[in-house]
Coordinates of C-alpha atoms in Angstrom, one line a residue:
M1 CA -22.6 12.6 30.5
S2 CA -19.4 10.6 30.2
V3 CA -20.6 9.0 26.9
L4 CA -21.4 12.5 25.5
N5 CA -18.0 13.8 26.5
T6 CA -16.3 10.8 24.8
S7 CA -18.3 11.1 21.6
E8 CA -18.0 14.9 21.3
M9 CA -14.4 15.4 22.3
E10 CA -12.0 17.8 20.4
I11 CA -9.8 15.5 18.4
S12 CA -6.1 15.7 18.2
T13 CA -5.7 13.7 14.9
F14 CA -7.5 13.3 11.6
F15 CA -7.1 10.0 9.7
L16 CA -6.8 10.0 6.0
I17 CA -7.4 7.0 3.8
G18 CA -5.6 5.4 0.9
I19 CA -7.6 3.0 -1.2
P20 CA -10.0 1.1 1.2
G21 CA -9.7 -2.7 1.1
M22 CA -6.4 -2.5 -0.8
E23 CA -4.1 -1.6 2.1
H24 CA -2.0 -4.7 1.3
A25 CA -1.4 -3.4 -2.2
H26 CA -0.6 0.2 -1.3
I27 CA 3.1 -0.2 -2.2
W28 CA 2.1 -1.2 -5.8
V29 CA -0.4 1.6 -6.0
L30 CA 2.4 4.0 -5.0
I31 CA 4.3 3.2 -8.2
P32 CA 1.9 5.0 -10.7
I33 CA 1.2 7.7 -8.1
C34 CA 5.0 8.4 -7.8
L35 CA 5.3 8.4 -11.6
M36 CA 2.6 11.0 -11.9
Y37 CA 4.1 13.1 -9.2
L38 CA 7.6 12.8 -10.8
L39 CA 6.1 13.8 -14.2
A40 CA 4.3 16.8 -12.6
I41 CA 7.3 18.0 -10.6
L42 CA 10.0 17.5 -13.3
G43 CA 7.7 18.8 -16.1
N44 CA 6.8 22.0 -14.2
C45 CA 10.4 22.6 -13.1
T46 CA 11.4 22.2 -16.8
V47 CA 8.8 24.7 -17.9
L48 CA 10.0 27.2 -15.4
F49 CA 13.7 26.6 -16.3
F50 CA 13.0 27.1 -20.0
I51 CA 10.9 30.2 -19.6
K52 CA 13.6 31.7 -17.4
T53 CA 16.6 30.8 -19.6
E54 CA 15.2 31.2 -23.1
T55 CA 14.9 34.9 -24.0
S56 CA 12.5 34.0 -26.9
L57 CA 10.0 32.9 -24.2
H58 CA 10.0 36.2 -22.4
A59 CA 6.6 37.1 -23.6
P60 CA 3.2 37.6 -21.9
M61 CA 1.8 34.2 -22.7
Y62 CA 4.8 32.5 -21.3
Y63 CA 4.9 34.7 -18.1
F64 CA 1.3 33.5 -17.5
L65 CA 2.4 29.9 -18.3
S66 CA 5.1 30.2 -15.7
M67 CA 2.4 31.1 -13.2
L68 CA 0.5 28.0 -14.2
A69 CA 3.6 25.8 -13.8
F70 CA 4.3 27.3 -10.4
S71 CA 0.7 26.7 -9.2
D72 CA 0.9 23.1 -10.6
L73 CA 4.1 22.6 -8.8
G74 CA 2.7 23.9 -5.5
L75 CA -0.4 21.7 -5.8
S76 CA 1.8 18.6 -6.3
I77 CA 4.1 19.4 -3.3
S78 CA 1.1 20.3 -1.1
S79 CA -0.3 16.8 -1.3
L80 CA 2.9 14.7 -1.8
P81 CA 3.8 14.3 2.0
T82 CA 0.4 12.7 3.0
M83 CA 0.3 10.6 -0.2
L84 CA 3.8 9.1 0.5
R85 CA 3.0 8.5 4.2
I86 CA -0.2 6.7 3.4
F87 CA 0.9 4.5 0.5
L88 CA 4.5 3.9 1.7
F89 CA 4.3 3.7 5.4
N90 CA 0.5 3.2 6.0
A91 CA 0.7 6.2 8.3
T92 CA -2.7 7.9 8.0
G93 CA -2.8 10.3 10.9
I94 CA -2.4 14.1 10.5
S95 CA -2.8 16.8 13.1
P96 CA -5.6 19.3 12.8
N97 CA -3.2 22.2 12.1
G98 CA -1.3 20.1 9.5
C99 CA -4.6 19.2 7.9
F100 CA -5.9 22.8 7.8
A101 CA -2.5 24.0 6.4
Q102 CA -2.6 21.4 3.6
E103 CA -6.2 22.3 2.8
F104 CA -5.2 26.0 2.6
F105 CA -2.3 25.3 0.1
I106 CA -4.4 22.8 -2.0
H107 CA -7.3 25.2 -2.4
G108 CA -4.9 28.2 -2.8
F109 CA -2.9 26.7 -5.6
S110 CA -6.1 25.4 -7.3
A111 CA -7.6 28.9 -7.1
I112 CA -4.4 30.4 -8.7
E113 CA -4.6 27.8 -11.5
S114 CA -8.2 28.8 -12.2
S115 CA -7.2 32.4 -12.2
V116 CA -4.3 31.8 -14.6
L117 CA -6.5 29.9 -17.0
L118 CA -8.9 32.9 -17.0
I119 CA -6.0 35.3 -17.6
M120 CA -4.6 33.1 -20.4
S121 CA -8.0 33.0 -22.2
I122 CA -8.2 36.8 -22.1
D123 CA -4.6 36.9 -23.3
H124 CA -5.5 34.7 -26.3
F125 CA -8.4 36.9 -27.1
I126 CA -6.3 40.1 -27.1
A127 CA -3.6 38.4 -29.2
I128 CA -6.2 37.5 -31.9
Y129 CA -8.4 40.5 -31.7
S130 CA -5.7 43.1 -31.6
S131 CA -2.5 41.4 -32.7
L132 CA -0.7 44.6 -33.8
R133 CA -1.2 46.3 -30.4
Y134 CA -0.8 43.1 -28.4
T135 CA 2.7 43.9 -27.0
S136 CA 1.7 47.5 -26.2
I137 CA -1.5 46.4 -24.4
L138 CA 0.2 43.6 -22.4
T139 CA 3.6 45.0 -21.3
S140 CA 5.8 43.1 -18.9
A141 CA 4.9 45.6 -16.1
R142 CA 1.2 45.1 -16.7
D143 CA 1.6 41.3 -16.8
F144 CA 3.3 41.4 -13.5
K145 CA 0.6 43.6 -11.9
I146 CA -2.2 41.3 -13.3
G147 CA -0.5 38.2 -12.0
L148 CA 0.1 39.8 -8.6
I149 CA -3.5 41.1 -8.2
F150 CA -5.0 37.7 -9.1
A151 CA -2.6 35.8 -6.9
A152 CA -3.5 38.1 -4.0
L153 CA -7.2 37.7 -4.6
C154 CA -6.8 33.9 -4.6
I155 CA -5.0 34.0 -1.2
M156 CA -7.6 36.4 0.2
F157 CA -10.4 34.0 -0.9
V158 CA -8.8 30.9 0.6
L159 CA -7.2 32.4 3.7
P160 CA -10.4 32.2 5.8
F161 CA -10.8 28.4 5.3
P162 CA -8.3 27.3 8.0
F163 CA -9.7 29.8 10.5
I164 CA -13.4 28.9 10.0
L165 CA -12.4 25.2 10.3
K166 CA -10.4 25.8 13.5
R167 CA -13.5 27.2 15.2
L168 CA -15.4 24.0 14.7
K169 CA -15.5 21.1 17.1
F170 CA -15.2 17.6 15.7
C171 CA -16.6 14.2 16.7
R172 CA -14.3 11.4 17.8
K173 CA -14.9 9.7 14.4
S174 CA -12.3 11.7 12.5
L175 CA -11.8 9.6 9.4
L176 CA -11.6 11.6 6.2
S177 CA -12.6 10.2 2.9
H178 CA -9.5 11.1 0.8
S179 CA -5.7 10.9 0.9
Y180 CA -5.4 14.7 1.6
C181 CA -7.4 17.4 3.3
L182 CA -10.1 19.5 1.7
H183 CA -12.4 22.0 3.3
L184 CA -15.6 20.2 2.3
N185 CA -14.4 16.9 3.6
V186 CA -13.1 18.2 6.9
M187 CA -16.2 20.4 7.5
K188 CA -18.5 17.4 7.3
L189 CA -16.9 15.8 10.4
A190 CA -17.9 18.7 12.7
F191 CA -20.7 18.3 15.2
S192 CA -20.8 22.1 15.9
D193 CA -22.6 24.6 13.7
N194 CA -20.9 24.8 10.3
R195 CA -23.2 27.1 8.5
V196 CA -20.5 29.7 8.0
N197 CA -18.3 27.1 6.4
V198 CA -21.1 26.0 4.1
I199 CA -22.0 29.5 3.0
Y200 CA -18.4 30.6 2.5
G201 CA -17.5 27.4 0.7
L202 CA -20.4 27.9 -1.7
F203 CA -19.3 31.5 -2.3
V204 CA -15.8 30.3 -3.3
A205 CA -17.2 27.6 -5.5
L206 CA -19.5 30.0 -7.3
T207 CA -16.5 32.3 -7.9
S208 CA -14.7 29.5 -9.5
L209 CA -17.8 28.8 -11.7
L210 CA -17.8 32.5 -12.6
Y211 CA -14.2 32.1 -13.8
L212 CA -15.2 29.2 -15.9
G213 CA -18.1 31.2 -17.4
C214 CA -15.7 34.0 -18.3
I215 CA -13.3 31.5 -19.9
S216 CA -16.2 30.1 -21.9
V217 CA -17.2 33.6 -23.1
S218 CA -13.6 34.4 -24.0
Y219 CA -13.5 31.3 -26.2
M220 CA -16.8 32.0 -27.8
L221 CA -15.6 35.4 -28.8
I222 CA -12.3 33.9 -30.1
L223 CA -14.3 31.3 -32.1
K224 CA -16.3 34.2 -33.6
L225 CA -13.1 35.9 -34.6
I226 CA -11.6 32.7 -36.1
L227 CA -14.7 32.1 -38.2
G228 CA -14.3 35.7 -39.5
I229 CA -10.9 34.9 -41.0
A230 CA -11.1 34.5 -44.7
S231 CA -8.2 32.1 -45.2
H232 CA -8.8 28.4 -44.3
K233 CA -5.0 28.1 -43.5
G234 CA -5.2 31.2 -41.3
R235 CA -8.2 29.9 -39.4
L236 CA -6.3 26.6 -38.7
K237 CA -3.2 28.5 -37.6
V238 CA -5.1 30.7 -35.1
L239 CA -7.1 27.7 -33.8
N240 CA -3.9 25.7 -33.2
T241 CA -2.6 28.4 -30.9
C242 CA -5.7 27.9 -28.7
I243 CA -6.0 24.1 -28.6
S244 CA -3.4 23.5 -25.9
H245 CA -5.0 26.0 -23.6
I246 CA -8.5 24.6 -24.2
C247 CA -7.2 21.2 -23.3
A248 CA -5.7 22.6 -20.0
V249 CA -9.1 24.1 -19.2
F250 CA -10.8 20.7 -19.7
I251 CA -8.1 18.9 -17.7
F252 CA -8.6 21.3 -14.8
Y253 CA -12.4 21.6 -14.8
V254 CA -13.7 18.2 -16.1
P255 CA -12.7 16.1 -13.0
W256 CA -14.8 18.5 -10.8
P257 CA -18.4 17.3 -11.5
P258 CA -17.7 13.5 -10.9
F259 CA -15.6 14.4 -7.8
I260 CA -18.2 16.7 -6.2
A261 CA -21.4 14.9 -7.3
L262 CA -20.5 11.3 -6.6
P263 CA -23.6 9.4 -5.1
K264 CA -23.2 8.1 -1.6
N265 CA -23.6 4.5 -2.7
V266 CA -20.5 4.6 -4.9
S267 CA -17.8 2.2 -3.9
P268 CA -15.2 3.7 -1.5
V269 CA -12.5 2.4 -3.8
I270 CA -13.9 4.3 -6.8
R271 CA -14.4 7.4 -4.7
A272 CA -10.7 7.2 -3.5
I273 CA -9.4 6.7 -7.1
I274 CA -11.4 9.6 -8.5
A275 CA -10.2 11.8 -5.6
D276 CA -6.6 11.0 -6.4
I277 CA -7.1 11.6 -10.1
F278 CA -8.9 14.9 -9.3
L279 CA -5.7 16.1 -7.6
L280 CA -3.0 14.5 -9.7
V281 CA -4.1 15.1 -13.3
P282 CA -4.4 18.9 -13.3
S283 CA -0.8 19.1 -12.0
N284 CA 0.5 18.1 -15.5
E285 CA -1.2 20.9 -17.4
S286 CA 1.5 23.4 -17.9
H287 CA 4.2 21.4 -19.7
C288 CA 1.6 20.1 -22.1
V289 CA 0.7 23.7 -22.9
L290 CA 4.3 24.7 -23.3
S291 CA 5.0 21.9 -25.8
D292 CA 2.1 22.9 -27.9
E293 CA 2.9 26.7 -27.7
S294 CA 6.5 26.0 -28.6
A295 CA 5.5 23.9 -31.6
D296 CA 3.4 26.8 -32.8

């Protein structure tokens, strides 16, 4: 009985990992990680500053871009504390409440990013399909309502995650497989029934795939409109306005399949590097989009 109680105790600390087997080199690994964080934070703050101060950028596409920059910024700040503690001080412990909170913010800001990319794809379609009525269709008040509704939906979708994790009991072995907390990763450590977590996590994942499907449909319709433009120069001009956003969609969604579907026999080092790239790369989307939109 004592053995059972020891192995099935409610833990007080989760342990994150950096790059397994390279603990001695964590300080050197920290340099590129810090550079990526610095690029993401400064870049997104610059985007928000320019959109706020430049009156020429007070347009629907830039309001949505500011939402993307805000979610990118939030995603970076959500994971920064644990990354710094692991790679700078080799401090891998995190309390369950701290882990659940970080997981909520990471999933929440990721969901907002996905929603904004969907909104921007619809915005591009309206701008091309009905350019003369664009400003009357997407007014500032309507943009604000759309952004608010989607942000509220994202929070509602992600809000149950910490609570359904908190109800679980965890084994003494509480070693997570990333440098930050994710619902799927934490859920796997539970020895109690986690079917609710599996079902709800699958529902949220399918919702995200639905967003991707809607984005794909939007761009197929946009491509159809572009091919209908008689002028070659006109087609190129319209296509150029979409390239940066298409790149942002690829940056956000392409890391998902290798991150989720990694075989169990993959080296822990490769797994850790892919996990860090999965989180860091999408945080640099918005300033890339702004530079391309401004050039147009």
